Amino acid sequence: MDIIVCMKWTPDTSEADLTVDKEGKDIRKDDLDFDMNDWDRFAIEEAVQLKEKVGGKVTAVAVAPEDAEGMLRECLARGADEAYQLWDDAFEGSDGYAVAAILAKFIKDRPHDLVLTGTLADDDCGGQIGGMVAAMLDIPGSTLVSKIQISDGKLTCHRELEGGLYESIEMDLPAVLSVATGLNEPRFVSVRAVRKVAALEIPTLELGDLGLEASAVGSDGSRIRIELMELPPEGEGAEIITGKAEEAAAKLAEILKEKGGIGS
Amino acid sequence: MTIQEPANVALAGIPAPGLAFVILVAALCLFAYIMNRRIDLLRKAMPDPRFDDIGERIRLALVYGFGQWKQPRYLVGGIIHILLFAGFMILSLRSLTLIGRGFSAEFNLPGLTGSVGMAYEVLKDYAVLMVLVVCIVAIIRRAVFKPARYAHAPGQGHEAEAYVILGMVSALMLTDMIYDGSHLAATGHTDAGLLPAATVASLFMAGSSPAALNALHIGGYWAHILIFFGFLNYLPMSKHFHVITAIPNVFFANVDKGRIKPVRHGVDEWMDLDECGITRFESFTWKHVLDFYSCADCGRCTDNCPANAVGRSLSPRMISIKARDYAYKYYPVFGTAPDPGDIKFVGDVITESEIWACTTCGACENECPILIEYIDKIVDMRRYLVDQGQVPQSLQKPMQAIKKKGNAYGGAKGKRAAWTKELDGIEVKELKAGDATDLLFFVDSCGSFDPRIQELSRSLARILAKSSTDFGILGQDETDSGNEIRRLGEEGLFEQLAQKNIAAFQDRQFKEIVAFDPHAFNAIKNDYPERFPIVHASQVIDRLIKAGRIRLSSDYLAGRVVTYHDPCYLGRHNQIYYEPRQVIQAVPGVRFRDMERSFDRSFCCSGGGVMLWYESEEEKERMGERRVRMAEQIGAQVIVTGCPFCLINLEDAVKTTGNEGKIEVIDLVELVDRSLV
Ligand code: SF4
Ligand code: SF4
């Protein structure tokens, strides 16, 4: 079975002091550390585990600049058989739609039974890629997948719904699944594991290699235009509720209702 | 009345010397065969150069082997063992003598003739009686009083073997008594004062016919010989192999305290090896297999294991027992080895939860009477799991953070010195390459990024400033010490971290490094491939007080009862017990009390460094909670510790045990900082 996993290279914003750049359309990223999107970590793990069960080949792919090579190498260390970096200066400024177009072109040109990706990315939380790639390839897809089973060329997957409900879906292969975090326990990648795959080549495919037109990628190929990015205005200070526990709780509930925090 | 000696009586028509010869040769051949099979596994195992430092090794053998130094730590069991051991030492000569007496009735060992021989006869007779009594006591103790540490999970025990051995030893004593007693009865001499065992036996035979006494004398002799050789050959087949291997095991003990073994001895380019860690049983070093052979199943290690105490599935003793069972089963003395099939030693025999549960506190190793090691084995098993990518999720995040950012807290490298900003009026020098200072303060990740531990960094900075000590920090160029990374089995990352810090050290001039975190202290002192002079904060402070450069007042402690919690990596791993106590004692009028578990029996608070993130699903209580209760017992109002991770664990435990407001936990550097005059 040929499994292709789409990976994203995202900035780690958890411990950073964020600032908006000069144009006011993005955050400043030069001081940030980048890493594998956490959701995609589960996707690559699932792909490798499926391969270990049913055999086949795992290909990791990312639309990301040169610096992201470390992430793709980590995918190899995690058990992917090959990795591709898709990058061209023309890709700069691509939105989710354009990135999906690049990935779809890459996938279309090679054997694929299953395409996996994380449901969301840690940075912009767009959650678009899986669905768009499925549509562009004209194959079935699903999101927030929490379990995948494959037997006799049929795919069964579970989706986790609100309120602890599960939905079970059967579909034909090939398909695109966007996975939820927690569907497996991603393996640890040691320094030695990365070193073992140090000699493997990670080809970079550019616009021409993929057979794409410049107009289909970058900001020209994008459908979303960011007008302005701002840090949230500082709040006016917190209100400290005093008094006995019951009174304080009642007061808190009242405020939440009033401000729309909870339904009435 | 005279009595016939065994050597002069043919049995079933075979002259006694012939029979003695056949038994001796057969028994020794069997023994050689069994031992060779056992040693065969040692030869297959990994190398370990344990032939250095012979002087120290001889000392270990004398003190811990022949001297039985650790035994009295468990008083009753220890005394029983010392008596048995002494009896064995004395009676080994007796056994050789008796073997010789199968060949010649007059046989005595060279040197054991004449008056020396007489004296020895007396000594051995007392020994026989003593060993017999001790065996009976030991049997009763096991059967009736059942010390908890001997207990086994169902199906994993070797209880029966203990009785077989005690029974055999008793039988050896009894047959010797029959042999000697019948002689005494026949010749009519009795001397209860000089030959108590033989005399006791002879009393039972009083009035027996000469023929009966003759039969007892000869029967007792051959029975003794057969049991003796049976015993000898049974030892390497049982858990009592330690009777043979304990002294060698002590001789070959680890003399590098605090340091973790390399992935493979003699191989620097271990990354290129096919295997890493315990991929199969033979990946253990020969010394580790010898440890498995040697474990006496006494349970002292597990009795002191904090992980075991709070309900984690780890039991160091069971690691040895399960490993020996595995070795005996898959490397059998007789017959062909069964195929282990899918059973993996790491994962199935020793489970992952056992392996990750260890805090590397060293209590087990410290307690073991025969110096069996556990930490290196556990680290080697972890190395295998790490190599397979099987690391608990709770540990992965901090480990990855260290890999990517040089600290488990995910803090940016540029903020490593941010804690110095809040120091009023004190400039902390961030040393650039080429700079010089007297004391290089290694802050480590915890002191740089954990808000609670940053306070300790500031305390130490204030103490150093107050005493006009010239000091500086590495700032951005510092990275995590790697102590826990190494102990969690991620050797590749440890090497990278060590190299970074070593390069930073080498780029600067200093007289000494100081760390208040014993984990960092240990890694730099014992694990780093380059040596640097390093001291713990308690040692520096102790010196400053002695030199009169700082003085403490009693204002902060204000008469409260103080105890000191020995951190594992300061105490057991580096033998620093006294300096922290001396510092506390420097507070005028201090009311200091030690907990029952103190010094090298200190009880681990749950592990430091990355271990702080480890989540055990098995434990029923936190180790720190146990520790706080121990402090509560002696009425302590202040627990002083010398390790930031102990501080965090114990502070939490004070809250969860309902001791908030009653017991305060502070680090030694904080105590000194707050008590400065
Ligand atoms: S080092 Fe400590 S935690 Fe680990 S097995 Fe030994 S006693 Fe238990
Ligand atoms: S390892 Fe040592 S302390 Fe533990 S059971 Fe064996 S002999 Fe006893």
PDB file of C-alpha atoms in Angstrom, chain A residues 118-244:
ATOM      1  CA  GLY A 118      -3.102  16.170  10.517  1.00  0.00           C
ATOM      2  CA  THR A 119      -6.558  17.692  10.863  1.00  0.00           C
ATOM      3  CA  LEU A 120      -5.169  21.083  11.874  1.00  0.00           C
ATOM      4  CA  ALA A 121      -1.893  22.919  11.964  1.00  0.00           C
ATOM      5  CA  ASP A 122      -0.628  24.415  15.215  1.00  0.00           C
ATOM      6  CA  ASP A 123      -0.050  27.839  13.669  1.00  0.00           C
ATOM      7  CA  ASP A 124      -3.061  29.005  11.654  1.00  0.00           C
ATOM      8  CA  CYS A 125      -5.513  26.220  12.540  1.00  0.00           C
ATOM      9  CA  GLY A 126      -6.952  26.363   9.013  1.00  0.00           C
ATOM     10  CA  GLY A 127      -7.917  22.717   8.849  1.00  0.00           C
ATOM     11  CA  GLN A 128      -8.285  23.007   5.080  1.00  0.00           C
ATOM     12  CA  ILE A 129      -5.654  20.817   3.486  1.00  0.00           C
ATOM     13  CA  GLY A 130      -7.189  17.355   3.892  1.00  0.00           C
ATOM     14  CA  GLY A 131     -10.568  18.244   2.507  1.00  0.00           C
ATOM     15  CA  MET A 132      -9.222  20.336  -0.354  1.00  0.00           C
ATOM     16  CA  VAL A 133      -6.690  17.714  -1.426  1.00  0.00           C
ATOM     17  CA  ALA A 134      -9.447  15.092  -1.441  1.00  0.00           C
ATOM     18  CA  ALA A 135     -11.643  17.331  -3.579  1.00  0.00           C
ATOM     19  CA  MET A 136      -8.823  18.178  -5.975  1.00  0.00           C
ATOM     20  CA  LEU A 137      -7.969  14.504  -6.386  1.00  0.00           C
ATOM     21  CA  ASP A 138     -11.650  13.648  -6.541  1.00  0.00           C
ATOM     22  CA  ILE A 139     -11.380  10.910  -3.942  1.00  0.00           C
ATOM     23  CA  PRO A 140     -13.197  10.479  -0.613  1.00  0.00           C
ATOM     24  CA  GLY A 141     -11.909  12.086   2.538  1.00  0.00           C
ATOM     25  CA  SER A 142     -12.622  12.531   6.196  1.00  0.00           C
ATOM     26  CA  THR A 143     -11.355  14.600   9.107  1.00  0.00           C
ATOM     27  CA  LEU A 144     -10.697  14.111  12.822  1.00  0.00           C
ATOM     28  CA  VAL A 145     -10.077  10.435  12.248  1.00  0.00           C
ATOM     29  CA  SER A 146      -9.286   8.618  15.471  1.00  0.00           C
ATOM     30  CA  LYS A 147      -8.897   5.059  14.208  1.00  0.00           C
ATOM     31  CA  ILE A 148      -8.021   3.512  10.850  1.00  0.00           C
ATOM     32  CA  GLN A 149      -8.520  -0.073   9.783  1.00  0.00           C
ATOM     33  CA  ILE A 150      -7.734  -1.492   6.390  1.00  0.00           C
ATOM     34  CA  SER A 151      -8.777  -4.906   5.177  1.00  0.00           C
ATOM     35  CA  ASP A 152      -9.353  -6.283   1.688  1.00  0.00           C
ATOM     36  CA  GLY A 153      -8.786  -2.918   0.096  1.00  0.00           C
ATOM     37  CA  LYS A 154     -11.546  -1.388   2.200  1.00  0.00           C
ATOM     38  CA  LEU A 155     -11.002   1.333   4.678  1.00  0.00           C
ATOM     39  CA  THR A 156     -12.912   1.744   7.900  1.00  0.00           C
ATOM     40  CA  CYS A 157     -12.273   4.736  10.053  1.00  0.00           C
ATOM     41  CA  HIS A 158     -13.631   6.175  13.237  1.00  0.00           C
ATOM     42  CA  ARG A 159     -14.344   9.808  13.806  1.00  0.00           C
ATOM     43  CA  GLU A 160     -14.628  11.231  17.244  1.00  0.00           C
ATOM     44  CA  LEU A 161     -17.704  13.431  17.636  1.00  0.00           C
ATOM     45  CA  GLU A 162     -18.948  15.715  20.349  1.00  0.00           C
ATOM     46  CA  GLY A 163     -20.196  14.172  23.533  1.00  0.00           C
ATOM     47  CA  GLY A 164     -18.098  11.018  23.335  1.00  0.00           C
ATOM     48  CA  LEU A 165     -19.852   9.686  20.217  1.00  0.00           C
ATOM     49  CA  TYR A 166     -18.024   7.786  17.538  1.00  0.00           C
ATOM     50  CA  GLU A 167     -18.873   7.635  13.892  1.00  0.00           C
ATOM     51  CA  SER A 168     -17.669   4.734  11.839  1.00  0.00           C
ATOM     52  CA  ILE A 169     -17.214   5.284   8.102  1.00  0.00           C
ATOM     53  CA  GLU A 170     -16.351   2.882   5.357  1.00  0.00           C
ATOM     54  CA  MET A 171     -14.804   4.163   2.175  1.00  0.00           C
ATOM     55  CA  ASP A 172     -13.008   3.029  -0.918  1.00  0.00           C
ATOM     56  CA  LEU A 173      -9.339   3.551  -1.413  1.00  0.00           C
ATOM     57  CA  PRO A 174      -7.678   5.772  -2.341  1.00  0.00           C
ATOM     58  CA  ALA A 175      -8.801   8.285   0.253  1.00  0.00           C
ATOM     59  CA  VAL A 176      -7.535  11.287   2.180  1.00  0.00           C
ATOM     60  CA  LEU A 177      -7.762  11.124   5.968  1.00  0.00           C
ATOM     61  CA  SER A 178      -6.990  13.977   8.324  1.00  0.00           C
ATOM     62  CA  VAL A 179      -6.179  12.452  11.677  1.00  0.00           C
ATOM     63  CA  ALA A 180      -6.907  13.607  15.196  1.00  0.00           C
ATOM     64  CA  THR A 181      -4.179  13.780  17.807  1.00  0.00           C
ATOM     65  CA  GLY A 182      -4.104  10.847  20.161  1.00  0.00           C
ATOM     66  CA  LEU A 183      -5.027   8.136  17.648  1.00  0.00           C
ATOM     67  CA  ASN A 184      -1.672   6.515  18.388  1.00  0.00           C
ATOM     68  CA  GLU A 185       1.402   7.041  20.531  1.00  0.00           C
ATOM     69  CA  PRO A 186       4.049   8.558  18.299  1.00  0.00           C
ATOM     70  CA  ARG A 187       7.435   6.980  18.692  1.00  0.00           C
ATOM     71  CA  PHE A 188      10.436   8.758  20.087  1.00  0.00           C
ATOM     72  CA  VAL A 189      13.138   9.835  17.670  1.00  0.00           C
ATOM     73  CA  SER A 190      16.623   9.516  19.075  1.00  0.00           C
ATOM     74  CA  VAL A 191      19.735  11.226  17.800  1.00  0.00           C
ATOM     75  CA  ARG A 192      20.934   7.846  16.624  1.00  0.00           C
ATOM     76  CA  ALA A 193      17.707   7.177  14.743  1.00  0.00           C
ATOM     77  CA  VAL A 194      18.182  10.408  12.807  1.00  0.00           C
ATOM     78  CA  ARG A 195      21.801   9.561  12.150  1.00  0.00           C
ATOM     79  CA  LYS A 196      20.849   6.234  10.665  1.00  0.00           C
ATOM     80  CA  VAL A 197      18.903   8.004   7.927  1.00  0.00           C
ATOM     81  CA  ALA A 198      21.409  10.831   7.489  1.00  0.00           C
ATOM     82  CA  ALA A 199      22.588   9.523   4.141  1.00  0.00           C
ATOM     83  CA  LEU A 200      19.152   9.227   2.561  1.00  0.00           C
ATOM     84  CA  GLU A 201      18.457  11.861  -0.025  1.00  0.00           C
ATOM     85  CA  ILE A 202      15.497  14.190   0.334  1.00  0.00           C
ATOM     86  CA  PRO A 203      14.790  15.560  -3.149  1.00  0.00           C
ATOM     87  CA  THR A 204      13.444  19.081  -3.524  1.00  0.00           C
ATOM     88  CA  LEU A 205      10.859  19.508  -6.264  1.00  0.00           C
ATOM     89  CA  GLU A 206      10.332  22.975  -7.681  1.00  0.00           C
ATOM     90  CA  LEU A 207       7.553  24.552  -9.699  1.00  0.00           C
ATOM     91  CA  GLY A 208       8.744  23.058 -12.973  1.00  0.00           C
ATOM     92  CA  ASP A 209       9.470  19.623 -11.507  1.00  0.00           C
ATOM     93  CA  LEU A 210       5.887  19.442 -10.394  1.00  0.00           C
ATOM     94  CA  GLY A 211       4.550  20.765 -13.674  1.00  0.00           C
ATOM     95  CA  LEU A 212       2.758  23.660 -12.029  1.00  0.00           C
ATOM     96  CA  GLU A 213       2.067  27.127 -13.340  1.00  0.00           C
ATOM     97  CA  ALA A 214       3.283  30.099 -11.295  1.00  0.00           C
ATOM     98  CA  SER A 215      -0.201  31.552 -11.433  1.00  0.00           C
ATOM     99  CA  ALA A 216      -1.586  28.544  -9.570  1.00  0.00           C
ATOM    100  CA  VAL A 217       0.671  28.989  -6.521  1.00  0.00           C
ATOM    101  CA  GLY A 218       1.874  31.695  -4.180  1.00  0.00           C
ATOM    102  CA  SER A 219      -0.339  34.691  -3.614  1.00  0.00           C
ATOM    103  CA  ASP A 220      -1.587  34.527  -7.207  1.00  0.00           C
ATOM    104  CA  GLY A 221      -2.963  31.084  -6.662  1.00  0.00           C
ATOM    105  CA  SER A 222      -4.375  31.910  -3.270  1.00  0.00           C
ATOM    106  CA  ARG A 223      -7.944  32.715  -2.478  1.00  0.00           C
ATOM    107  CA  ILE A 224      -7.476  34.287   0.891  1.00  0.00           C
ATOM    108  CA  ARG A 225      -5.879  37.664   1.343  1.00  0.00           C
ATOM    109  CA  ILE A 226      -4.880  38.750   4.815  1.00  0.00           C
ATOM    110  CA  GLU A 227      -5.755  42.389   5.407  1.00  0.00           C
ATOM    111  CA  LEU A 228      -4.401  42.932   8.865  1.00  0.00           C
ATOM    112  CA  MET A 229      -2.955  40.941  11.733  1.00  0.00           C
ATOM    113  CA  GLU A 230      -3.052  42.374  15.229  1.00  0.00           C
ATOM    114  CA  LEU A 231      -2.296  41.230  18.717  1.00  0.00           C
ATOM    115  CA  PRO A 232      -5.419  41.157  20.832  1.00  0.00           C
ATOM    116  CA  PRO A 233      -5.879  44.441  22.732  1.00  0.00           C
ATOM    117  CA  GLU A 234      -4.872  44.242  26.338  1.00  0.00           C
ATOM    118  CA  GLY A 235      -7.810  43.581  28.622  1.00  0.00           C
ATOM    119  CA  GLU A 236      -8.974  46.091  31.177  1.00  0.00           C
ATOM    120  CA  GLY A 237      -7.888  44.061  34.134  1.00  0.00           C
ATOM    121  CA  ALA A 238      -9.536  41.095  35.689  1.00  0.00           C
ATOM    122  CA  GLU A 239     -12.393  41.270  38.076  1.00  0.00           C
ATOM    123  CA  ILE A 240     -11.761  39.445  41.295  1.00  0.00           C
ATOM    124  CA  ILE A 241     -14.889  37.971  42.789  1.00  0.00           C
ATOM    125  CA  THR A 242     -14.865  37.918  46.549  1.00  0.00           C
ATOM    126  CA  GLY A 243     -17.232  36.488  49.123  1.00  0.00           C
ATOM    127  CA  LYS A 244     -18.338  32.996  50.203  1.00  0.00           C
TER     128      LYS A 244
END
